[in-house]
Coordinates of C-alpha atoms and ligand atoms in Angstrom, one line a residue:
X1 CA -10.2 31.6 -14.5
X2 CA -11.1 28.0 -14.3
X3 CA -14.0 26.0 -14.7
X4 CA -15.5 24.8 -11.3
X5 CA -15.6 21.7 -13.4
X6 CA -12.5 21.4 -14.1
X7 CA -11.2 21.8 -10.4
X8 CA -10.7 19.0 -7.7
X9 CA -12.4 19.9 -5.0
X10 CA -11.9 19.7 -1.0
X11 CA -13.7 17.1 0.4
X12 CA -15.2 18.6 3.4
X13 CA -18.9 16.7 5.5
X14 CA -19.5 14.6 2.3
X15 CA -19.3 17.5 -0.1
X16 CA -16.7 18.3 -2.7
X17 CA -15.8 22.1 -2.1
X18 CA -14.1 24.8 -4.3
X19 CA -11.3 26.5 -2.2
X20 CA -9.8 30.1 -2.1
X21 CA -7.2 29.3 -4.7
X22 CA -6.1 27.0 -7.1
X23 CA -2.5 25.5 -7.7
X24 CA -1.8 23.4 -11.0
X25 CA -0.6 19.6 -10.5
X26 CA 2.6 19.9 -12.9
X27 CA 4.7 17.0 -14.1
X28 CA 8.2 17.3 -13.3
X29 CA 9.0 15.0 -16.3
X30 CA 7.8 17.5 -19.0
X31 CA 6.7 20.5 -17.2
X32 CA 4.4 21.7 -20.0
X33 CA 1.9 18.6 -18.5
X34 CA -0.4 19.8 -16.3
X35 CA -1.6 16.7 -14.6
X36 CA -4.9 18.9 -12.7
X37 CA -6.0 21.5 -11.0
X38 CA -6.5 21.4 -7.2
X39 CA -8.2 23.5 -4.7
X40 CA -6.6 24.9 -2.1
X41 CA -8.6 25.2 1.4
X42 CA -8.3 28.4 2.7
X43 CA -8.5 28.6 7.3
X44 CA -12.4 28.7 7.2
X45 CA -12.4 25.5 5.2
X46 CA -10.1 24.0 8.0
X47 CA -12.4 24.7 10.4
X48 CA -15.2 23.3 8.8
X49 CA -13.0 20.4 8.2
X50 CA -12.5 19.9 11.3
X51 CA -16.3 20.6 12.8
X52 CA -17.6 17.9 10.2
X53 CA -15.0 15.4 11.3
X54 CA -16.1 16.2 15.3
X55 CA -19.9 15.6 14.3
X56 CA -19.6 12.3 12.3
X57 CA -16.9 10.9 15.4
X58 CA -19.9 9.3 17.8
X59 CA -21.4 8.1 15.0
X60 CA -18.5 6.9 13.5
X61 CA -17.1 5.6 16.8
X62 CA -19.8 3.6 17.2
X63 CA -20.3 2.0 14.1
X64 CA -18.4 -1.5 14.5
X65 CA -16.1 -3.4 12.9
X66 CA -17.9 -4.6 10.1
X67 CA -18.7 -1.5 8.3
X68 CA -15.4 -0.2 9.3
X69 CA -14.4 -3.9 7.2
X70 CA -16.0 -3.4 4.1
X71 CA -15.5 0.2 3.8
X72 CA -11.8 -0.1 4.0
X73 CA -11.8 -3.3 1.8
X74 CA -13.9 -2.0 -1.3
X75 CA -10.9 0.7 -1.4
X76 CA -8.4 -1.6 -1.2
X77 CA -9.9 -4.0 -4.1
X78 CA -10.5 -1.2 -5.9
X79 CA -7.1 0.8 -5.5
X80 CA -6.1 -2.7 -6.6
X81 CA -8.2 -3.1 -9.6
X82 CA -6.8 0.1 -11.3
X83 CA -3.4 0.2 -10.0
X84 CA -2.0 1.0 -13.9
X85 CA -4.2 3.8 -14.1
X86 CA -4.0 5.6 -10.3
X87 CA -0.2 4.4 -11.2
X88 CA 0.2 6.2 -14.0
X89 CA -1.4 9.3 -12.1
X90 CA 1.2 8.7 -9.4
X91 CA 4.3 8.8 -11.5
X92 CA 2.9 11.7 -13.6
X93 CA 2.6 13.9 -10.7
X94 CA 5.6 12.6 -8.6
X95 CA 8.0 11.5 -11.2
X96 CA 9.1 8.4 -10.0
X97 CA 8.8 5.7 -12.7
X98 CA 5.8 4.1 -14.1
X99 CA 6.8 0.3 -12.5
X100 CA 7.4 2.3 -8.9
X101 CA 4.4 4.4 -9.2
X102 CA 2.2 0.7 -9.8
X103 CA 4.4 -0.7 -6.8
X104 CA 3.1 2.2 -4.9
X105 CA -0.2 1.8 -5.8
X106 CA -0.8 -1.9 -5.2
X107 CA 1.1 -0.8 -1.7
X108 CA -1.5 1.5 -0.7
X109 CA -4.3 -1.5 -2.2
X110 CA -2.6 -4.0 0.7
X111 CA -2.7 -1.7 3.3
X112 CA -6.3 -0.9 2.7
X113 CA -7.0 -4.5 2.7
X114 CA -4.9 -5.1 5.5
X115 CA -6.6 -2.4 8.0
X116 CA -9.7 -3.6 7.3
X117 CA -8.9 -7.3 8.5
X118 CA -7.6 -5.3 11.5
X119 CA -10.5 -3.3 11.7
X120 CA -12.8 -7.0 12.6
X121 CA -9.1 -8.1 15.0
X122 CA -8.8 -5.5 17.3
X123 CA -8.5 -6.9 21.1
X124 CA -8.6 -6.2 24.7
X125 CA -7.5 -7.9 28.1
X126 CA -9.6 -9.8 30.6
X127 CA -7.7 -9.8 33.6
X128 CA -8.8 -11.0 37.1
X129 CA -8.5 -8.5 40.0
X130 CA -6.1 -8.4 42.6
X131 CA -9.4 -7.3 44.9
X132 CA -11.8 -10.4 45.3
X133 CA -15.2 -9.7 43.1
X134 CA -13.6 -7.1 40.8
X135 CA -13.6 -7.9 37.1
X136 CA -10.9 -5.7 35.3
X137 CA -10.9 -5.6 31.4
X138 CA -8.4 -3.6 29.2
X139 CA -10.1 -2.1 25.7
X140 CA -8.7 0.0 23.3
X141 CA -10.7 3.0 22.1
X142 CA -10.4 5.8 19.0
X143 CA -8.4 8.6 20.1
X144 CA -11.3 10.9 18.1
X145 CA -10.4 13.4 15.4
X146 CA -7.3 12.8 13.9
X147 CA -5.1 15.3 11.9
X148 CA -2.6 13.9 8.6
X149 CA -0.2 15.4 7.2
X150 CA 1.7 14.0 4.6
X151 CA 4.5 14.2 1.8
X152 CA 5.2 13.7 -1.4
X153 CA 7.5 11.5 -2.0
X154 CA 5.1 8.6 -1.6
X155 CA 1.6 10.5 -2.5
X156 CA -0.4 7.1 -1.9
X157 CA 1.2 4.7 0.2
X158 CA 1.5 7.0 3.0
X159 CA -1.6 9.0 3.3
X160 CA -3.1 5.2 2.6
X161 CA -0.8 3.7 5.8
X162 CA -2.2 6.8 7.9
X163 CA -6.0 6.7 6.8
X164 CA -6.7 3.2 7.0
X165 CA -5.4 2.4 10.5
X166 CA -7.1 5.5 11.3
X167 CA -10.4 4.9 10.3
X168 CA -10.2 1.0 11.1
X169 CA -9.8 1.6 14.5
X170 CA -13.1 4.2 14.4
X171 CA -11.3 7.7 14.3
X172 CA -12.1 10.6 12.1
X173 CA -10.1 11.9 9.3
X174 CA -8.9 15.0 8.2
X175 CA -6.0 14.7 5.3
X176 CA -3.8 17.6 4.5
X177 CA -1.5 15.9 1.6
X178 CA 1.6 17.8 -0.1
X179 CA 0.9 20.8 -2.2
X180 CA 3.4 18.8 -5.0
X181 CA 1.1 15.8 -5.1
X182 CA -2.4 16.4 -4.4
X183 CA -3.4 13.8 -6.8
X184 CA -3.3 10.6 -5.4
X185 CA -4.9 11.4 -2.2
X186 CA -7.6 13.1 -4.2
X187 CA -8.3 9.7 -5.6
X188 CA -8.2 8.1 -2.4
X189 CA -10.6 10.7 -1.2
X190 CA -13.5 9.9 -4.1
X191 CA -12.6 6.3 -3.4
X192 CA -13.6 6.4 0.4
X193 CA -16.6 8.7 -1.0
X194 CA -18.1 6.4 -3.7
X195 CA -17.6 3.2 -1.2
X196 CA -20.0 4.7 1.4
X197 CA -17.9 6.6 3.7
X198 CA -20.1 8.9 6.0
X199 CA -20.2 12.4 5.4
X200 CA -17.4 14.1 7.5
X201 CA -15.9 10.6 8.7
X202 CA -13.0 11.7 6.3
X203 CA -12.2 15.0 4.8
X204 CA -9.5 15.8 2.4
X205 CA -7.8 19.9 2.6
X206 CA -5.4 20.9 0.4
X207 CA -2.9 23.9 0.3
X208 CA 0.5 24.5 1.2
X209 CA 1.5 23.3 4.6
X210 CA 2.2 26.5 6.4
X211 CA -1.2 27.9 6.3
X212 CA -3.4 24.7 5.8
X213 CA -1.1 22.5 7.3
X214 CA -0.3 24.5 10.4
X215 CA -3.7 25.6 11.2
X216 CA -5.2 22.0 11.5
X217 CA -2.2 21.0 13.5
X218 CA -2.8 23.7 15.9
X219 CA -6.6 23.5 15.9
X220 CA -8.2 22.5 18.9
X221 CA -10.5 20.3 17.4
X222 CA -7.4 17.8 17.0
X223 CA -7.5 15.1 18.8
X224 CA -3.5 14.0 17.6
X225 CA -1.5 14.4 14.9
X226 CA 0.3 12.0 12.4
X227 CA 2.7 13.6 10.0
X228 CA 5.8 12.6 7.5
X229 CA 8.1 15.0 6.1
X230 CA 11.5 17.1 7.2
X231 CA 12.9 16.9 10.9
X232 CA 12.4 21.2 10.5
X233 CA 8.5 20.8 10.3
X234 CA 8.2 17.5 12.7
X235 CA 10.0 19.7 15.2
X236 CA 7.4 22.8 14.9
X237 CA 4.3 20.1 15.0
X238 CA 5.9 18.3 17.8
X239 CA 6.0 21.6 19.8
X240 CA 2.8 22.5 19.0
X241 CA 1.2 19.1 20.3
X242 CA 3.1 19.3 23.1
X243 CA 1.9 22.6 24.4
X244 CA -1.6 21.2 23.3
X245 CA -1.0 18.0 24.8
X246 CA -2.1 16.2 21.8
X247 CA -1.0 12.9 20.8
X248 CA 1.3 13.3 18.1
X249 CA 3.0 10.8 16.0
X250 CA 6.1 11.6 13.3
X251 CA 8.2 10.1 10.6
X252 CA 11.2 12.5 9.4
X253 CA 14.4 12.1 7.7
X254 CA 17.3 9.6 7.7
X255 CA 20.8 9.5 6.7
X256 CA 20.5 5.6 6.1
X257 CA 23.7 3.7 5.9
X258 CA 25.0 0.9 4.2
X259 CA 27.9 -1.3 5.3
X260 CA 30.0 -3.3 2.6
X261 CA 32.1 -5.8 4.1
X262 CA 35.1 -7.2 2.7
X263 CA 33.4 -10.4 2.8
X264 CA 29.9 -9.5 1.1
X265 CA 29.3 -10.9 -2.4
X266 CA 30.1 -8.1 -4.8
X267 CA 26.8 -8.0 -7.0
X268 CA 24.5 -8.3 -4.1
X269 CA 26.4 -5.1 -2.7
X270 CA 26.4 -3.5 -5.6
X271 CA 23.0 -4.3 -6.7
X272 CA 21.4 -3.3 -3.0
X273 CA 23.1 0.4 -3.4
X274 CA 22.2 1.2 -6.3
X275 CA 18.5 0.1 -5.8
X276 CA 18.8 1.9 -2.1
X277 CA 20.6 4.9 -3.0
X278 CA 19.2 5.9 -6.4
X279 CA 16.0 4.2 -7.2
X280 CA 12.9 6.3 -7.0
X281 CA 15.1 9.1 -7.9
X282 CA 16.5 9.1 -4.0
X283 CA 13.6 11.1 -2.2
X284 CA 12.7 8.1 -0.1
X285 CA 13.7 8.8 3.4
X286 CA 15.2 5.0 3.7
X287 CA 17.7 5.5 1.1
X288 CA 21.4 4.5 1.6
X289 CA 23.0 7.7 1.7
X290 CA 26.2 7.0 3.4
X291 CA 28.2 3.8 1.8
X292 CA 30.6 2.5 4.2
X293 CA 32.6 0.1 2.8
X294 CA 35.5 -1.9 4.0
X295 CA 39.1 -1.1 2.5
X296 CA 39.6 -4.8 0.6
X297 CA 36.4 -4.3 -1.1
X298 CA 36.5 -0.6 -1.2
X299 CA 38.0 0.0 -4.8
X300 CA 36.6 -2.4 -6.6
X301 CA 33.4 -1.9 -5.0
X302 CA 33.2 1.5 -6.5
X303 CA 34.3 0.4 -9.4
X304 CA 31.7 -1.5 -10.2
X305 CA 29.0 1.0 -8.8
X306 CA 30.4 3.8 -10.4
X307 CA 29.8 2.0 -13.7
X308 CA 26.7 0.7 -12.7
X309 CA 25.3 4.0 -11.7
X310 CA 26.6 5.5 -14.5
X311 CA 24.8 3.2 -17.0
X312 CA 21.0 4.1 -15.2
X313 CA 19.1 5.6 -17.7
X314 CA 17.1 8.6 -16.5
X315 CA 14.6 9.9 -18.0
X316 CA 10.7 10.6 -18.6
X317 CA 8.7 8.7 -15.7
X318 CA 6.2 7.1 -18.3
X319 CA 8.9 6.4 -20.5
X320 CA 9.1 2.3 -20.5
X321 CA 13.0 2.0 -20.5
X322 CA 13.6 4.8 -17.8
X323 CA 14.6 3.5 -14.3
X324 CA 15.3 6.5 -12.2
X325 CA 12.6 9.2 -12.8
X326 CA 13.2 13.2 -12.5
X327 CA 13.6 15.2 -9.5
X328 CA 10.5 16.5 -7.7
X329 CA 10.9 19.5 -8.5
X330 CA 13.0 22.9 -9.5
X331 CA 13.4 23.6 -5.8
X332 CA 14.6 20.0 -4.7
X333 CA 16.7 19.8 -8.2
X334 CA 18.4 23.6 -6.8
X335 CA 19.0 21.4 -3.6
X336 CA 20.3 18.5 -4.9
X337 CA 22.7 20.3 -7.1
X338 CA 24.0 22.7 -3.7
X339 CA 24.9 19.3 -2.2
X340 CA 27.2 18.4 -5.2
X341 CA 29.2 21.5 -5.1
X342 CA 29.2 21.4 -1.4
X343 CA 30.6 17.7 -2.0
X344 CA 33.1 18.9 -4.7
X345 CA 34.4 21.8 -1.8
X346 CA 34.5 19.3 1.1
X347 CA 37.4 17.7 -1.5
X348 CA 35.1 14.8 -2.3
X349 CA 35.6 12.9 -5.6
X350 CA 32.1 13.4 -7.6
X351 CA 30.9 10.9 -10.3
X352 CA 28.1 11.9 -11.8
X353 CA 25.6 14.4 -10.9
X354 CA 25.3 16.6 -13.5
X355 CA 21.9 18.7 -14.9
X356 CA 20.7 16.4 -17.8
X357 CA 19.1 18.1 -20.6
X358 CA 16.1 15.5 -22.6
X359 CA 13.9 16.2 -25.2
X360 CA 11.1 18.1 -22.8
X361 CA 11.5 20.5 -19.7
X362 CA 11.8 18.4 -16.5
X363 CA 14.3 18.4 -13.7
X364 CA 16.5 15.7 -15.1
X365 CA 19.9 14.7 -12.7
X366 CA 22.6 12.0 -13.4
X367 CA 22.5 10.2 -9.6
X368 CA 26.1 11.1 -8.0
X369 CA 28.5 9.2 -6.1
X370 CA 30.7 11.1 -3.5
X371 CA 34.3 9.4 -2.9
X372 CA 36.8 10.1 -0.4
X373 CA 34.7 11.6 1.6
X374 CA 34.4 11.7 5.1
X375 CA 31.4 10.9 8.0
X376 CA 32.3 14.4 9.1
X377 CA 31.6 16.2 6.0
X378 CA 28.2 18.1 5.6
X379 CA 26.9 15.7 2.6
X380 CA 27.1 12.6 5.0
X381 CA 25.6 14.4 7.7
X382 CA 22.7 16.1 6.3
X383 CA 19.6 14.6 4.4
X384 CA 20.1 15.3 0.5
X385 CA 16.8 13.6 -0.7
X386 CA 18.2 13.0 -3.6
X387 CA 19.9 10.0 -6.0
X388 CA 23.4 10.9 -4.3
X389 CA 25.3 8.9 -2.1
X390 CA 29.0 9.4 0.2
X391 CA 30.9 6.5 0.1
X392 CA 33.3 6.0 3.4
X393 CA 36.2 4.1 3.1
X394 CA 36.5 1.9 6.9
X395 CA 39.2 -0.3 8.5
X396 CA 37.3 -3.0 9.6
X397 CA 33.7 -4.1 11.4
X398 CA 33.6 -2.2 14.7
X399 CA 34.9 1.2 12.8
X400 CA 32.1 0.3 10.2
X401 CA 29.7 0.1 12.9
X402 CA 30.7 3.3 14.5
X403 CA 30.3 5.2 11.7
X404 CA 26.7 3.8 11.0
X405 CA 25.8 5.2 14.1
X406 CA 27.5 8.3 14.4
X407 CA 24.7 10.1 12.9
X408 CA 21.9 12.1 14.4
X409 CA 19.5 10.5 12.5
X410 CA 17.7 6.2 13.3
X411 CA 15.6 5.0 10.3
X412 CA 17.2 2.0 8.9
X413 CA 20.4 0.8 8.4
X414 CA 21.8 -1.9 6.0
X415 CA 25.0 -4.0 5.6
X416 CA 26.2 -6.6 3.0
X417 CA 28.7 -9.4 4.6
X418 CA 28.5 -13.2 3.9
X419 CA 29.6 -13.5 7.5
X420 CA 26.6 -14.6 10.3
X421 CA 28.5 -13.2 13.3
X422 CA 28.8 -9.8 10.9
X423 CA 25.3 -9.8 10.1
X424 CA 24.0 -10.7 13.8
X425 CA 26.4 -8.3 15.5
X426 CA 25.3 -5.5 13.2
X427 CA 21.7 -6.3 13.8
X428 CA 21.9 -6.5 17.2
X429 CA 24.1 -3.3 17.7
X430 CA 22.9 -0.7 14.9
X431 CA 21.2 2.6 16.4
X432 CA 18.1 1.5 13.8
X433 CA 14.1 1.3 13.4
X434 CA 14.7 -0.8 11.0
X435 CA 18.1 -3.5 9.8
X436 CA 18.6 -4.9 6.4
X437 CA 21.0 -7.7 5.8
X438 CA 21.9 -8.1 2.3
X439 CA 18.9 -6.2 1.2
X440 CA 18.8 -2.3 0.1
X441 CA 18.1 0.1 3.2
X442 CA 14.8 1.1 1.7
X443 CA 11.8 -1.6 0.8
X444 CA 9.8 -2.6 3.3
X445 CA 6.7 -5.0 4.1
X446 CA 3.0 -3.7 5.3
X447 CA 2.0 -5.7 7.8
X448 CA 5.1 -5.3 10.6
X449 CA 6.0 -2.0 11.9
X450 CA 7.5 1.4 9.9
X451 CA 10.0 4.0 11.9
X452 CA 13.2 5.2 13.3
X453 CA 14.9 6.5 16.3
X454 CA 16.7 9.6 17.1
X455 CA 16.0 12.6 15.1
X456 CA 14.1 10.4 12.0
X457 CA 10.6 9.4 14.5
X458 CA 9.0 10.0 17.0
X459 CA 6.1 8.5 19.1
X460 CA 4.7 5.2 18.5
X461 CA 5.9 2.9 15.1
X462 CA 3.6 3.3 11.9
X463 CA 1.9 0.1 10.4
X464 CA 1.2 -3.3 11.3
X465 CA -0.9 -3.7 14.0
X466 CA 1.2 -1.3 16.2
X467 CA -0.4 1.6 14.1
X468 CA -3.3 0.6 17.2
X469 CA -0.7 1.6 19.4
X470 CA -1.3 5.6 18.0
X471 CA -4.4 5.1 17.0
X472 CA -6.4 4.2 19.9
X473 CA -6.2 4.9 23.5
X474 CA -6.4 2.8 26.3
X475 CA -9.0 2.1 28.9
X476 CA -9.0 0.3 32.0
X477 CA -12.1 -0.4 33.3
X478 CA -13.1 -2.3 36.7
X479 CA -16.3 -3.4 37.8
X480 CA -17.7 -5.0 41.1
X481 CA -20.8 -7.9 40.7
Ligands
LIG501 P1 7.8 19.4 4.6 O1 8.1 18.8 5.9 O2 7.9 20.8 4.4 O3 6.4 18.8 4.1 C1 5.7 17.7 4.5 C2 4.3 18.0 4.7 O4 4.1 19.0 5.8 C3 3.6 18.6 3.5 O5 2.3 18.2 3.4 C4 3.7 20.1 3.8 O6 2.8 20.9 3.1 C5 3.4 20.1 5.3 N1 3.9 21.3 6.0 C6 4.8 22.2 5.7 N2 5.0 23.1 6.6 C7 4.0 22.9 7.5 C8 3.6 23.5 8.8 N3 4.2 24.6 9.2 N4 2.7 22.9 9.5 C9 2.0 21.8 9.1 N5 2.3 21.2 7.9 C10 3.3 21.7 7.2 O7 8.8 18.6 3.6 P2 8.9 18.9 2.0 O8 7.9 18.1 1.4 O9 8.9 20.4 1.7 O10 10.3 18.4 1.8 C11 11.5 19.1 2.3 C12 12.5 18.1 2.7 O11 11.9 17.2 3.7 C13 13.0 17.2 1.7 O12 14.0 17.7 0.9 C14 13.4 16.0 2.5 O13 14.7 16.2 3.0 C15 12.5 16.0 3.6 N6 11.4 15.0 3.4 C16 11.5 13.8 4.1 C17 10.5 12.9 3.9 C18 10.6 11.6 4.7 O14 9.8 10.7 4.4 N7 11.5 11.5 5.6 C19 9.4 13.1 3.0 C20 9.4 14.3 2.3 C21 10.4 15.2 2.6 P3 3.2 21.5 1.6 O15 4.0 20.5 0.9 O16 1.9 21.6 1.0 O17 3.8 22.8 1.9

């Protein structure tokens, strides 16, 4: 049994709680590290959760701007401040490595800062009336309690891109973050704590998704819902808010391509796939997964990719000369590794991709490169989440285009041309969220907005000051002299 000491608590009305279990924080680098010990919430702590939340919301709601300001901003500096520390936490728990996990965290620093300079911007509409005598102004409002649910592939940035907008535009908070990576948002937790932040304005539950997760979402003290993770689970939340009627707001998967044209610079195209498809060990929902690259560039394309990606040293997160990290975990390395013999039996040519054995227990994989493969075949059709990537061999622009979106999935799309007319027709026509031109698919600013369309979002965009868009609601008022 562990010492209540030694446990990271729920934050529930201001108070750090004990739950009804515990689950070890373990380092898929070297899985003899236990990073900490979290508590998981058990229903009863849901509810109280969620009651806390309702009773600091008038308050809350009411506060103004300015505390709203400085509350978010002391996070932010301080997120800032110890960015190689809460870094180093980050790619200890995650396994991505150290110089991603210190991107991360300075990410989720900015977008602090940046809600709470929203926080003191937020605007409505004076109109006049179409009735003589009739003033008519348009405000926005909090929606009330809001329910997050986040995953682990980016354990900071994105519970920090939900909470701030969240509690910037005067919502309360209730956080359920990914059983793999509770640590992070357990630091953003005592942050908001330490820097003031009213007892039940946010609460922090932990657990695994389908018994803490699902009864927040369905609780009907939730006011809406904002949650990132597979299409399987945003389809069951959507269903559940819409039966509800609650306001519900999702990010999901992607099958991202990237479009090499015979007239793109070699090295950029090279050096934007291999940063899209394998970087952060592949579990980002924008990577490139399907390469489609035009046949005079095709071969020696590959060529120098295969090479390329062969030559990426993988290995310990915190070790400094690593550049792709480990796998999440055992169950996403069992995953990754179906997908390769699934490549291997849809007659795909498979560089790479093996289990790699280092020097402690972690779930080590060489990234893979699928050729000759088709935009039919299962592995460029279904999300992998890992550093693999099908390469598609194309006849020219339009065909290239096609097969970008021929997919059921929307998040972002990328292609590599020196051409203007290439780069403008592909912007203009690609079934995205979100175009890269001679960038990697996956990288993306804080202050414009986040999502997809088809199957990889739903609802309004994330970040930016469109996050006000799901974060507040609307009211038209009119009133007579
Ligand atoms: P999930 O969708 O299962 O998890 C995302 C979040 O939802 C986690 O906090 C999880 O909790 C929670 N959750 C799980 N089930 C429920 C439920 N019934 N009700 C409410 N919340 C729930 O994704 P995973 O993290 O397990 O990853 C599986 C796959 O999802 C990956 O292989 C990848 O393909 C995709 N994925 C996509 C992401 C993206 O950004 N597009 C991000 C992460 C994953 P808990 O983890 O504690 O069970």
């Amino acid at each position: 049994m562990k010492d209540m000491n030694d446990i990271h608590g729920n934050l529930i009305g201001g108070e750090w709680l004990p739950g009804e279990d515990v689950r070890p924080n373990v380092n898929p680098s070297d899985t003899r590290d236990i990073v900490g010990h979290y508590a998981s919430a058990g229903l009863t702590a849901v509810d109280e959760a969620v009651e806390a939340a309702r009773s600091a919301f008038p308050a809350w709601s009411a506060a103004g701007p300015q505390v709203r300001h400085d509350l978010l901003d002391a996070v932010g500096t301080e997120l800032l401040a110890r960015k190689d520390e809460i870094g180093r936490l980050l790619a200890r728990e995650e396994g991505k490595t150290l110089p991603e996990a210190i991107g991360e965290t300075v990410r989720a620093g900015q977008v602090f800062k940046f809600f709470a300079g929203e926080a003191l911007r937020l605007t409505g509409d004076s109109q006049q009336s179409v009735r003589p005598g009739i003033d008519v102004t348009v405000t926005r409002e909090p929606v009330g309690v809001v329910a997050l649910i986040t995953p682990w592939n980016f354990p900071i940035a994105i519970p920090a891109w939900k909470i701030a907008p969240a509690l910037a535009y005067g919502n309360c908070v209730v956080l359920k973050p990914a059983e793999l990576t509770p640590g992070c948002a357990h630091v953003i937790a005592q942050l908001l704590h330490k820097h003031g932040c009213p007892a039940g304005v946010f609460n922090l539950v932990m657990g695994p998704g389908k018994v803490v997760g699902d009864a927040l979402v369905s609780h009907l003290g939730i006011d809406a819902v904002s949650f990132t993770g597979s299409a399987a689970t945003g389809e069951r939340i959507a269903a559940t808010c819409g039966k509800l009627r609650r306001k519900v707001q999702l990010e999901m998967g992607g099958k991202n391509p990237m479009v090499v044209m015979d007239d793109a610079d070699l090295q950029t195209a090279v050096q934007a796939c291999l940063n899209g498809a394998f970087f952060s060990t592949g579990q980002r929902c924008t990577a490139s997964s399907r390469l489609i690259v035009q046949k005079g560039i095709h071969d020696a394309f590959v060529d120098v990719l295969g090479r390329e990606m062969q030559a990426l040293r993988v290995g310990d997160a915190l070790q400094a000369d690593s550049q792709i990290g480990p796998v999440v975990d055992q169950h996403q390395l069992e995953s990754n590794l179906f997908y390769i013999e699934l490549a291997r039996s849809e007659a795909a040519e498979v560089i790479g991709g093996q289990r790699l054995e280092r020097d402690k227990p972690g779930f080590y994989q060489a990234p893979a490169l699928f050729l000759g493969t088709t935009n039919s075949a299962r592995i460029s059709r279904e999300e992998i989440f890992g550093p693999c990537a099908s390469v598609i061999r194309v006849e020219d622009f339009d065909e290239a285009l096609t097969v970008a979106n021929d997919t059921a999935f929307g998040l972002s799309a990328g292609i590599c041309t020196t051409s203007l007319r290439h780069g403008t027709e592909f912007r203009r026509r690609v079934e995205a969220g979100m175009v890269m031109v001679n960038l990697p698919t996956a990288g993306v600013d804080y202050h414009v907005p986040f999502g997809g369309r088809k199957a990889s979002s739903f609802g309004p965009r994330e970040q930016g000051r469109y996050a006000a868009e799901f974060y507040t609601v609307m009211k038209t008022a009119y009133q007579s002299a």
